[in-house]
Amino acid sequence: MRRLSLLLGLGLLTGCAGGHPAKFVVFFTQNSTQLDTPAQTVISQAAQRALAGHGTVRVEGYAAASKDLSADELLAIDRAKIVGRQLVVDGVDASRIRQQPRGPVNNEDGALASRRVEIEVTRN
């Protein structure tokens, strides 16, 4: 849990940086598509950044690699959709949002890396 909090904090700092594009990271619990309060905060900050510019918003969903790869891919798609919907609720025009599932992740940091959605906000 402490590691998750640290990475969430790093995601917030990355999203607040002045560089272009800005990157935000939303974490989910294992096999979940529920947005908790920290996730909603990150999405809100990404939406504010998107509203300040007129660029695009890329949303990439990830999931772990297990025995059922099609279920893992669906989880990645669902996570990206949920984050995309919340961005729209927070005021971002849906036409500016591009969603991409990245699907199963199988690496040494897979447990945490596979439970994320990355939001990248570019400015024009």
Tab-separated table of N, CA, C and O in Angstrom:
chain	number	residue	atom	x	y	z
A	1	MET	N	0.827	-1.192	0.000
A	1	MET	CA	0.000	0.000	0.000
A	1	MET	C	0.870	1.255	0.000
A	1	MET	O	0.567	2.213	-0.665
A	2	ARG	N	1.949	1.204	0.766
A	2	ARG	CA	2.839	2.360	0.826
A	2	ARG	C	3.468	2.625	-0.538
A	2	ARG	O	3.612	3.759	-0.967
A	3	ARG	N	3.827	1.542	-1.221
A	3	ARG	CA	4.418	1.664	-2.555
A	3	ARG	C	3.419	2.289	-3.524
A	3	ARG	O	3.765	3.125	-4.342
A	4	LEU	N	2.158	1.862	-3.438
A	4	LEU	CA	1.107	2.419	-4.284
A	4	LEU	C	0.946	3.905	-4.031
A	4	LEU	O	0.844	4.701	-4.965
A	5	SER	N	0.960	4.318	-2.780
A	5	SER	CA	0.835	5.736	-2.437
A	5	SER	C	2.001	6.540	-2.987
A	5	SER	O	1.824	7.646	-3.496
A	6	LEU	N	3.198	5.966	-2.907
A	6	LEU	CA	4.376	6.646	-3.432
A	6	LEU	C	4.257	6.835	-4.937
A	6	LEU	O	4.496	7.924	-5.459
A	7	LEU	N	3.853	5.778	-5.637
A	7	LEU	CA	3.722	5.880	-7.087
A	7	LEU	C	2.589	6.814	-7.479
A	7	LEU	O	2.689	7.530	-8.466
A	8	LEU	N	1.518	6.821	-6.714
A	8	LEU	CA	0.425	7.756	-6.980
A	8	LEU	C	0.922	9.185	-6.839
A	8	LEU	O	0.640	10.043	-7.675
A	9	GLY	N	1.698	9.437	-5.798
A	9	GLY	CA	2.266	10.772	-5.609
A	9	GLY	C	3.175	11.163	-6.746
A	9	GLY	O	3.140	12.299	-7.227
A	10	LEU	N	3.979	10.219	-7.233
A	10	LEU	CA	4.836	10.502	-8.375
A	10	LEU	C	4.020	10.797	-9.621
A	10	LEU	O	4.361	11.670	-10.409
A	11	GLY	N	2.922	10.077	-9.778
A	11	GLY	CA	2.031	10.334	-10.916
A	11	GLY	C	1.440	11.731	-10.857
A	11	GLY	O	1.337	12.418	-11.864
A	12	LEU	N	1.071	12.155	-9.663
A	12	LEU	CA	0.543	13.509	-9.502
A	12	LEU	C	1.597	14.554	-9.831
A	12	LEU	O	1.322	15.547	-10.512
A	13	LEU	N	2.812	14.346	-9.349
A	13	LEU	CA	3.885	15.290	-9.632
A	13	LEU	C	4.197	15.350	-11.123
A	13	LEU	O	4.404	16.423	-11.684
A	14	THR	N	4.201	14.200	-11.766
A	14	THR	CA	4.457	14.161	-13.198
A	14	THR	C	3.371	14.923	-13.937
A	14	THR	O	3.642	15.676	-14.855
A	15	GLY	N	2.138	14.737	-13.521
A	15	GLY	CA	1.028	15.421	-14.178
A	15	GLY	C	1.050	16.916	-13.973
A	15	GLY	O	0.558	17.667	-14.801
A	16	CYS	N	1.640	17.378	-12.893
A	16	CYS	CA	1.674	18.804	-12.604
A	16	CYS	C	2.877	19.496	-13.227
A	16	CYS	O	2.966	20.716	-13.216
A	17	ALA	N	3.802	18.736	-13.743
A	17	ALA	CA	5.011	19.328	-14.316
A	17	ALA	C	4.658	20.190	-15.527
A	17	ALA	O	3.681	19.956	-16.204
A	18	GLY	N	5.475	21.189	-15.799
A	18	GLY	CA	5.190	22.123	-16.869
A	18	GLY	C	5.550	21.618	-18.249
A	18	GLY	O	5.259	22.271	-19.224
A	19	GLY	N	6.191	20.459	-18.374
A	19	GLY	CA	6.599	19.942	-19.668
A	19	GLY	C	5.419	19.525	-20.525
A	19	GLY	O	4.309	19.358	-20.060
A	20	HIS	N	5.711	19.337	-21.794
A	20	HIS	CA	4.663	18.918	-22.727
A	20	HIS	C	5.082	17.607	-23.331
A	20	HIS	O	6.221	17.470	-23.758
A	21	PRO	N	4.276	16.621	-23.438
A	21	PRO	CA	2.933	16.509	-22.877
A	21	PRO	C	2.970	16.170	-21.380
A	21	PRO	O	3.992	15.720	-20.880
A	22	ALA	N	1.850	16.375	-20.727
A	22	ALA	CA	1.747	16.043	-19.307
A	22	ALA	C	1.216	14.620	-19.188
A	22	ALA	O	0.328	14.213	-19.926
A	23	LYS	N	1.772	13.865	-18.252
A	23	LYS	CA	1.356	12.486	-18.060
A	23	LYS	C	0.820	12.297	-16.655
A	23	LYS	O	1.419	12.765	-15.691
A	24	PHE	N	-0.315	11.623	-16.552
A	24	PHE	CA	-0.982	11.330	-15.288
A	24	PHE	C	-1.196	9.825	-15.218
A	24	PHE	O	-1.481	9.194	-16.232
A	25	VAL	N	-1.098	9.250	-14.023
A	25	VAL	CA	-1.273	7.811	-13.862
A	25	VAL	C	-2.358	7.542	-12.827
A	25	VAL	O	-2.298	8.059	-11.709
A	26	VAL	N	-3.333	6.727	-13.220
A	26	VAL	CA	-4.430	6.320	-12.344
A	26	VAL	C	-4.228	4.845	-12.025
A	26	VAL	O	-4.016	4.039	-12.934
A	27	PHE	N	-4.281	4.492	-10.740
A	27	PHE	CA	-4.117	3.101	-10.336
A	27	PHE	C	-5.449	2.512	-9.885
A	27	PHE	O	-6.279	3.196	-9.285
A	28	PHE	N	-5.636	1.230	-10.182
A	28	PHE	CA	-6.818	0.480	-9.784
A	28	PHE	C	-6.390	-0.646	-8.858
A	28	PHE	O	-5.235	-1.077	-8.888
A	29	THR	N	-7.331	-1.161	-8.079
A	29	THR	CA	-7.041	-2.357	-7.310
A	29	THR	C	-7.114	-3.548	-8.262
A	29	THR	O	-7.661	-3.450	-9.364
A	30	GLN	N	-6.576	-4.668	-7.844
A	30	GLN	CA	-6.491	-5.852	-8.699
A	30	GLN	C	-7.861	-6.266	-9.215
A	30	GLN	O	-8.831	-6.347	-8.456
A	31	ASN	N	-7.950	-6.497	-10.530
A	31	ASN	CA	-9.167	-6.941	-11.223
A	31	ASN	C	-10.341	-5.987	-11.051
A	31	ASN	O	-11.487	-6.398	-11.146
A	32	SER	N	-10.081	-4.717	-10.806
A	32	SER	CA	-11.136	-3.745	-10.549
A	32	SER	C	-11.185	-2.671	-11.630
A	32	SER	O	-10.180	-2.365	-12.276
A	33	THR	N	-12.384	-2.106	-11.769
A	33	THR	CA	-12.562	-0.940	-12.631
A	33	THR	C	-13.148	0.229	-11.830
A	33	THR	O	-13.574	1.215	-12.415
A	34	GLN	N	-13.151	0.115	-10.520
A	34	GLN	CA	-13.712	1.154	-9.660
A	34	GLN	C	-12.702	2.282	-9.454
A	34	GLN	O	-11.546	2.035	-9.147
A	35	LEU	N	-13.187	3.517	-9.590
A	35	LEU	CA	-12.355	4.687	-9.329
A	35	LEU	C	-12.478	5.067	-7.860
A	35	LEU	O	-13.574	5.352	-7.381
A	36	ASP	N	-11.348	5.061	-7.153
A	36	ASP	CA	-11.370	5.515	-5.766
A	36	ASP	C	-11.068	7.021	-5.742
A	36	ASP	O	-10.867	7.652	-6.775
A	37	THR	N	-11.054	7.605	-4.559
A	37	THR	CA	-10.849	9.045	-4.425
A	37	THR	C	-9.513	9.520	-4.996
A	37	THR	O	-9.485	10.498	-5.747
A	38	PRO	N	-8.393	8.839	-4.710
A	38	PRO	CA	-7.136	9.290	-5.320
A	38	PRO	C	-7.174	9.230	-6.853
A	38	PRO	O	-6.646	10.112	-7.525
A	39	ALA	N	-7.799	8.203	-7.401
A	39	ALA	CA	-7.901	8.089	-8.860
A	39	ALA	C	-8.724	9.240	-9.433
A	39	ALA	O	-8.354	9.834	-10.451
A	40	GLN	N	-9.824	9.568	-8.790
A	40	GLN	CA	-10.663	10.675	-9.254
A	40	GLN	C	-9.914	11.998	-9.185
A	40	GLN	O	-10.080	12.857	-10.050
A	41	THR	N	-9.073	12.157	-8.176
A	41	THR	CA	-8.268	13.367	-8.050
A	41	THR	C	-7.293	13.494	-9.212
A	41	THR	O	-7.141	14.567	-9.807
A	42	VAL	N	-6.630	12.398	-9.555
A	42	VAL	CA	-5.688	12.414	-10.669
A	42	VAL	C	-6.419	12.734	-11.977
A	42	VAL	O	-5.965	13.553	-12.777
A	43	ILE	N	-7.561	12.108	-12.190
A	43	ILE	CA	-8.334	12.351	-13.414
A	43	ILE	C	-8.792	13.801	-13.468
A	43	ILE	O	-8.735	14.445	-14.526
A	44	SER	N	-9.215	14.345	-12.345
A	44	SER	CA	-9.631	15.754	-12.287
A	44	SER	C	-8.479	16.681	-12.665
A	44	SER	O	-8.667	17.654	-13.405
A	45	GLN	N	-7.284	16.380	-12.182
A	45	GLN	CA	-6.121	17.205	-12.524
A	45	GLN	C	-5.781	17.093	-14.008
A	45	GLN	O	-5.423	18.080	-14.653
A	46	ALA	N	-5.910	15.898	-14.555
A	46	ALA	CA	-5.675	15.713	-15.991
A	46	ALA	C	-6.715	16.494	-16.797
A	46	ALA	O	-6.384	17.127	-17.810
A	47	ALA	N	-7.955	16.471	-16.343
A	47	ALA	CA	-9.016	17.212	-17.035
A	47	ALA	C	-8.744	18.710	-16.995
A	47	ALA	O	-8.917	19.407	-18.001
A	48	GLN	N	-8.306	19.211	-15.858
A	48	GLN	CA	-7.975	20.639	-15.751
A	48	GLN	C	-6.869	21.010	-16.724
A	48	GLN	O	-6.920	22.039	-17.385
A	49	ARG	N	-5.876	20.153	-16.823
A	49	ARG	CA	-4.773	20.401	-17.760
A	49	ARG	C	-5.289	20.388	-19.203
A	49	ARG	O	-4.903	21.213	-20.017
A	50	ALA	N	-6.157	19.440	-19.504
A	50	ALA	CA	-6.722	19.335	-20.852
A	50	ALA	C	-7.585	20.551	-21.181
A	50	ALA	O	-7.556	21.054	-22.308
A	51	LEU	N	-8.328	21.027	-20.202
A	51	LEU	CA	-9.194	22.186	-20.425
A	51	LEU	C	-8.395	23.468	-20.627
A	51	LEU	O	-8.862	24.404	-21.278
A	52	ALA	N	-7.179	23.501	-20.106
A	52	ALA	CA	-6.327	24.682	-20.253
A	52	ALA	C	-5.719	24.780	-21.653
A	52	ALA	O	-5.250	25.838	-22.049
A	53	GLY	N	-5.729	23.678	-22.394
A	53	GLY	CA	-5.172	23.654	-23.750
A	53	GLY	C	-6.200	23.109	-24.714
A	53	GLY	O	-7.334	22.812	-24.357
A	54	HIS	N	-5.790	22.972	-25.959
A	54	HIS	CA	-6.724	22.474	-26.973
A	54	HIS	C	-6.174	21.255	-27.685
A	54	HIS	O	-6.534	20.979	-28.811
A	55	GLY	N	-5.298	20.537	-27.020
A	55	GLY	CA	-4.677	19.355	-27.606
A	55	GLY	C	-5.524	18.112	-27.417
A	55	GLY	O	-6.719	18.174	-27.136
A	56	THR	N	-4.861	16.986	-27.552
A	56	THR	CA	-5.545	15.710	-27.409
A	56	THR	C	-5.239	15.079	-26.054
A	56	THR	O	-4.276	15.443	-25.387
A	57	VAL	N	-6.074	14.129	-25.691
A	57	VAL	CA	-5.910	13.388	-24.452
A	57	VAL	C	-5.857	11.907	-24.824
A	57	VAL	O	-6.806	11.378	-25.396
A	58	ARG	N	-4.751	11.267	-24.520
A	58	ARG	CA	-4.586	9.836	-24.799
A	58	ARG	C	-4.759	9.081	-23.496
A	58	ARG	O	-4.141	9.412	-22.486
A	59	VAL	N	-5.608	8.068	-23.525
A	59	VAL	CA	-5.893	7.255	-22.346
A	59	VAL	C	-5.522	5.811	-22.681
A	59	VAL	O	-6.101	5.220	-23.590
A	60	GLU	N	-4.547	5.251	-21.954
A	60	GLU	CA	-4.096	3.879	-22.184
A	60	GLU	C	-4.378	3.028	-20.957
A	60	GLU	O	-3.886	3.324	-19.875
A	61	GLY	N	-5.149	1.968	-21.147
A	61	GLY	CA	-5.471	1.060	-20.059
A	61	GLY	C	-4.601	-0.176	-20.080
A	61	GLY	O	-4.262	-0.687	-21.142
A	62	TYR	N	-4.247	-0.658	-18.899
A	62	TYR	CA	-3.399	-1.843	-18.752
A	62	TYR	C	-4.090	-2.871	-17.866
A	62	TYR	O	-4.924	-2.519	-17.031
A	63	ALA	N	-3.707	-4.127	-18.035
A	63	ALA	CA	-4.177	-5.208	-17.169
A	63	ALA	C	-3.075	-6.257	-17.085
A	63	ALA	O	-2.162	-6.276	-17.907
A	64	ALA	N	-3.172	-7.116	-16.108
A	64	ALA	CA	-2.166	-8.163	-15.910
A	64	ALA	C	-2.326	-9.270	-16.941
A	64	ALA	O	-3.403	-9.466	-17.505
A	65	ALA	N	-1.267	-9.995	-17.160
A	65	ALA	CA	-1.318	-11.165	-18.031
A	65	ALA	C	-1.630	-12.390	-17.176
A	65	ALA	O	-0.861	-12.746	-16.299
A	66	SER	N	-2.775	-12.983	-17.418
A	66	SER	CA	-3.145	-14.197	-16.688
A	66	SER	C	-3.458	-15.296	-17.703
A	66	SER	O	-3.126	-15.170	-18.876
A	67	LYS	N	-4.126	-16.325	-17.267
A	67	LYS	CA	-4.435	-17.437	-18.167
A	67	LYS	C	-5.486	-17.067	-19.206
A	67	LYS	O	-5.535	-17.665	-20.264
A	68	ASP	N	-6.338	-16.087	-18.904
A	68	ASP	CA	-7.398	-15.678	-19.832
A	68	ASP	C	-7.061	-14.309	-20.411
A	68	ASP	O	-7.468	-13.271	-19.893
A	69	LEU	N	-6.299	-14.311	-21.503
A	69	LEU	CA	-5.832	-13.053	-22.087
A	69	LEU	C	-6.964	-12.194	-22.619
A	69	LEU	O	-6.878	-10.964	-22.599
A	70	SER	N	-8.055	-12.798	-23.095
A	70	SER	CA	-9.171	-11.991	-23.597
A	70	SER	C	-9.845	-11.238	-22.449
A	70	SER	O	-10.238	-10.088	-22.612
A	71	ALA	N	-9.957	-11.861	-21.287
A	71	ALA	CA	-10.525	-11.173	-20.121
A	71	ALA	C	-9.607	-10.048	-19.667
A	71	ALA	O	-10.073	-8.974	-19.278
A	72	ASP	N	-8.312	-10.281	-19.743
A	72	ASP	CA	-7.347	-9.245	-19.369
A	72	ASP	C	-7.459	-8.049	-20.310
A	72	ASP	O	-7.433	-6.899	-19.877
A	73	GLU	N	-7.591	-8.319	-21.597
A	73	GLU	CA	-7.729	-7.230	-22.561
A	73	GLU	C	-9.021	-6.458	-22.332
A	73	GLU	O	-9.039	-5.228	-22.404
A	74	LEU	N	-10.106	-7.155	-22.027
A	74	LEU	CA	-11.372	-6.482	-21.723
A	74	LEU	C	-11.247	-5.602	-20.480
A	74	LEU	O	-11.815	-4.507	-20.435
A	75	LEU	N	-10.509	-6.065	-19.485
A	75	LEU	CA	-10.294	-5.269	-18.283
A	75	LEU	C	-9.532	-3.990	-18.624
A	75	LEU	O	-9.879	-2.900	-18.160
A	76	ALA	N	-8.515	-4.104	-19.465
A	76	ALA	CA	-7.747	-2.924	-19.889
A	76	ALA	C	-8.649	-1.945	-20.650
A	76	ALA	O	-8.591	-0.730	-20.440
A	77	ILE	N	-9.496	-2.467	-21.522
A	77	ILE	CA	-10.437	-1.625	-22.279
A	77	ILE	C	-11.405	-0.937	-21.334
A	77	ILE	O	-11.655	0.274	-21.444
A	78	ASP	N	-11.972	-1.693	-20.408
A	78	ASP	CA	-12.930	-1.123	-19.450
A	78	ASP	C	-12.299	-0.026	-18.607
A	78	ASP	O	-12.918	1.009	-18.354
A	79	ARG	N	-11.076	-0.246	-18.159
A	79	ARG	CA	-10.397	0.777	-17.350
A	79	ARG	C	-10.198	2.054	-18.152
A	79	ARG	O	-10.440	3.156	-17.647
A	80	ALA	N	-9.777	1.922	-19.395
A	80	ALA	CA	-9.583	3.102	-20.239
A	80	ALA	C	-10.914	3.823	-20.470
A	80	ALA	O	-10.984	5.055	-20.415
A	81	LYS	N	-11.980	3.070	-20.696
A	81	LYS	CA	-13.301	3.674	-20.919
A	81	LYS	C	-13.787	4.426	-19.684
A	81	LYS	O	-14.334	5.522	-19.784
A	82	ILE	N	-13.598	3.832	-18.530
A	82	ILE	CA	-14.058	4.466	-17.292
A	82	ILE	C	-13.306	5.765	-17.042
A	82	ILE	O	-13.899	6.780	-16.667
A	83	VAL	N	-12.002	5.760	-17.261
A	83	VAL	CA	-11.220	6.986	-17.096
A	83	VAL	C	-11.654	8.014	-18.142
A	83	VAL	O	-11.827	9.190	-17.831
A	84	GLY	N	-11.859	7.574	-19.377
A	84	GLY	CA	-12.329	8.477	-20.423
A	84	GLY	C	-13.671	9.102	-20.085
A	84	GLY	O	-13.872	10.307	-20.272
A	85	ARG	N	-14.593	8.307	-19.570
A	85	ARG	CA	-15.915	8.830	-19.169
A	85	ARG	C	-15.784	9.867	-18.060
A	85	ARG	O	-16.472	10.882	-18.060
A	86	GLN	N	-14.902	9.599	-17.104
A	86	GLN	CA	-14.726	10.554	-16.013
A	86	GLN	C	-14.122	11.853	-16.526
A	86	GLN	O	-14.480	12.940	-16.060
A	87	LEU	N	-13.222	11.769	-17.493
A	87	LEU	CA	-12.672	12.991	-18.102
A	87	LEU	C	-13.785	13.813	-18.748
A	87	LEU	O	-13.800	15.036	-18.637
A	88	VAL	N	-14.720	13.144	-19.408
A	88	VAL	CA	-15.857	13.843	-20.024
A	88	VAL	C	-16.723	14.486	-18.948
A	88	VAL	O	-17.126	15.648	-19.070
A	89	VAL	N	-16.985	13.753	-17.869
A	89	VAL	CA	-17.757	14.307	-16.747
A	89	VAL	C	-17.064	15.546	-16.189
A	89	VAL	O	-17.712	16.522	-15.821
A	90	ASP	N	-15.737	15.516	-16.188
A	90	ASP	CA	-14.955	16.641	-15.672
A	90	ASP	C	-14.791	17.764	-16.689
A	90	ASP	O	-14.061	18.729	-16.432
A	91	GLY	N	-15.453	17.650	-17.853
A	91	GLY	CA	-15.501	18.764	-18.802
A	91	GLY	C	-14.707	18.629	-20.081
A	91	GLY	O	-14.752	19.512	-20.937
A	92	VAL	N	-13.971	17.547	-20.262
A	92	VAL	CA	-13.174	17.374	-21.482
A	92	VAL	C	-14.092	16.890	-22.601
A	92	VAL	O	-14.868	15.945	-22.411
A	93	ASP	N	-13.996	17.511	-23.767
A	93	ASP	CA	-14.798	17.111	-24.921
A	93	ASP	C	-14.394	15.699	-25.345
A	93	ASP	O	-13.208	15.416	-25.555
A	94	ALA	N	-15.383	14.831	-25.494
A	94	ALA	CA	-15.117	13.430	-25.832
A	94	ALA	C	-14.360	13.280	-27.145
A	94	ALA	O	-13.597	12.324	-27.321
A	95	SER	N	-14.526	14.220	-28.069
A	95	SER	CA	-13.842	14.128	-29.362
A	95	SER	C	-12.335	14.309	-29.237
A	95	SER	O	-11.593	13.967	-30.158
A	96	ARG	N	-11.869	14.830	-28.116
A	96	ARG	CA	-10.434	15.034	-27.898
A	96	ARG	C	-9.760	13.837	-27.248
A	96	ARG	O	-8.540	13.799	-27.124
A	97	ILE	N	-10.541	12.859	-26.814
A	97	ILE	CA	-10.018	11.717	-26.062
A	97	ILE	C	-9.810	10.519	-26.993
A	97	ILE	O	-10.716	10.121	-27.720
A	98	ARG	N	-8.612	9.957	-26.952
A	98	ARG	CA	-8.258	8.751	-27.705
A	98	ARG	C	-7.948	7.654	-26.698
A	98	ARG	O	-7.052	7.813	-25.878
A	99	GLN	N	-8.691	6.559	-26.778
A	99	GLN	CA	-8.501	5.466	-25.830
A	99	GLN	C	-7.776	4.310	-26.492
A	99	GLN	O	-8.083	3.953	-27.624
A	100	GLN	N	-6.830	3.729	-25.761
A	100	GLN	CA	-6.067	2.584	-26.247
A	100	GLN	C	-5.857	1.593	-25.117
A	100	GLN	O	-5.246	1.949	-24.109
A	101	PRO	N	-6.340	0.376	-25.284
A	101	PRO	CA	-5.968	-0.641	-24.305
A	101	PRO	C	-4.575	-1.150	-24.636
A	101	PRO	O	-4.221	-1.305	-25.801
A	102	ARG	N	-3.759	-1.330	-23.644
A	102	ARG	CA	-2.428	-1.898	-23.845
A	102	ARG	C	-2.404	-3.354	-23.437
A	102	ARG	O	-1.452	-4.051	-23.675
A	103	GLY	N	-3.469	-3.775	-22.804
A	103	GLY	CA	-3.631	-5.178	-22.512
A	103	GLY	C	-2.665	-5.756	-21.512
A	103	GLY	O	-2.094	-5.048	-20.698
A	104	PRO	N	-2.489	-7.048	-21.604
A	104	PRO	CA	-1.705	-7.773	-20.609
A	104	PRO	C	-0.260	-7.296	-20.478
A	104	PRO	O	0.435	-7.120	-21.464
A	105	VAL	N	0.137	-7.066	-19.234
A	105	VAL	CA	1.496	-6.660	-18.905
A	105	VAL	C	2.108	-7.783	-18.091
A	105	VAL	O	1.537	-8.216	-17.099
A	106	ASN	N	3.258	-8.243	-18.514
A	106	ASN	CA	3.918	-9.314	-17.781
A	106	ASN	C	5.399	-8.967	-17.662
A	106	ASN	O	6.184	-9.228	-18.550
A	107	ASN	N	5.748	-8.310	-16.560
A	107	ASN	CA	7.146	-7.953	-16.311
A	107	ASN	C	7.411	-7.978	-14.815
A	107	ASN	O	6.532	-8.306	-14.031
A	108	GLU	N	8.604	-7.573	-14.424
A	108	GLU	CA	8.972	-7.657	-13.009
A	108	GLU	C	8.134	-6.753	-12.113
A	108	GLU	O	7.936	-7.028	-10.948
A	109	ASP	N	7.631	-5.652	-12.632
A	109	ASP	CA	6.771	-4.754	-11.857
A	109	ASP	C	5.318	-4.913	-12.263
A	109	ASP	O	4.512	-4.013	-12.076
A	110	GLY	N	4.974	-6.037	-12.843
A	110	GLY	CA	3.652	-6.261	-13.408
A	110	GLY	C	2.500	-6.083	-12.441
A	110	GLY	O	1.436	-5.642	-12.833
A	111	ALA	N	2.687	-6.431	-11.182
A	111	ALA	CA	1.578	-6.344	-10.231
A	111	ALA	C	1.019	-4.937	-10.145
A	111	ALA	O	-0.188	-4.730	-10.190
A	112	LEU	N	1.875	-3.954	-10.051
A	112	LEU	CA	1.417	-2.568	-9.975
A	112	LEU	C	1.221	-1.973	-11.370
A	112	LEU	O	0.223	-1.310	-11.630
A	113	ALA	N	2.132	-2.247	-12.263
A	113	ALA	CA	2.061	-1.688	-13.616
A	113	ALA	C	0.820	-2.145	-14.356
A	113	ALA	O	0.288	-1.420	-15.194
A	114	SER	N	0.347	-3.320	-14.045
A	114	SER	CA	-0.809	-3.859	-14.752
A	114	SER	C	-2.138	-3.303	-14.240
A	114	SER	O	-3.172	-3.582	-14.817
A	115	ARG	N	-2.106	-2.523	-13.200
A	115	ARG	CA	-3.342	-1.980	-12.628
A	115	ARG	C	-3.432	-0.473	-12.842
A	115	ARG	O	-3.907	0.245	-11.991
A	116	ARG	N	-3.002	-0.021	-14.005
A	116	ARG	CA	-2.973	1.423	-14.211
A	116	ARG	C	-3.627	1.830	-15.523
A	116	ARG	O	-3.797	1.031	-16.432
A	117	VAL	N	-3.948	3.111	-15.568
A	117	VAL	CA	-4.334	3.786	-16.803
A	117	VAL	C	-3.473	5.028	-16.877
A	117	VAL	O	-3.356	5.768	-15.900
A	118	GLU	N	-2.839	5.233	-18.007
A	118	GLU	CA	-2.027	6.431	-18.213
A	118	GLU	C	-2.820	7.426	-19.033
A	118	GLU	O	-3.454	7.067	-20.027
A	119	ILE	N	-2.779	8.677	-18.602
A	119	ILE	CA	-3.429	9.769	-19.321
A	119	ILE	C	-2.327	10.699	-19.774
A	119	ILE	O	-1.528	11.174	-18.956
A	120	GLU	N	-2.286	10.987	-21.063
A	120	GLU	CA	-1.297	11.916	-21.603
A	120	GLU	C	-2.040	13.070	-22.248
A	120	GLU	O	-2.859	12.868	-23.142
A	121	VAL	N	-1.749	14.276	-21.782
A	121	VAL	CA	-2.415	15.477	-22.287
A	121	VAL	C	-1.400	16.271	-23.086
A	121	VAL	O	-0.366	16.679	-22.545
A	122	THR	N	-1.696	16.493	-24.354
A	122	THR	CA	-0.834	17.308	-25.210
A	122	THR	C	-1.511	18.652	-25.460
A	122	THR	O	-2.735	18.754	-25.428
A	123	ARG	N	-0.695	19.646	-25.687
A	123	ARG	CA	-1.233	20.973	-25.999
A	123	ARG	C	-0.916	21.321	-27.438
A	123	ARG	O	0.132	20.967	-27.942
A	124	ASN	N	-1.825	22.025	-28.059
A	124	ASN	CA	-1.586	22.514	-29.436
A	124	ASN	C	-1.057	23.929	-29.399
A	124	ASN	O	-1.260	24.683	-28.543
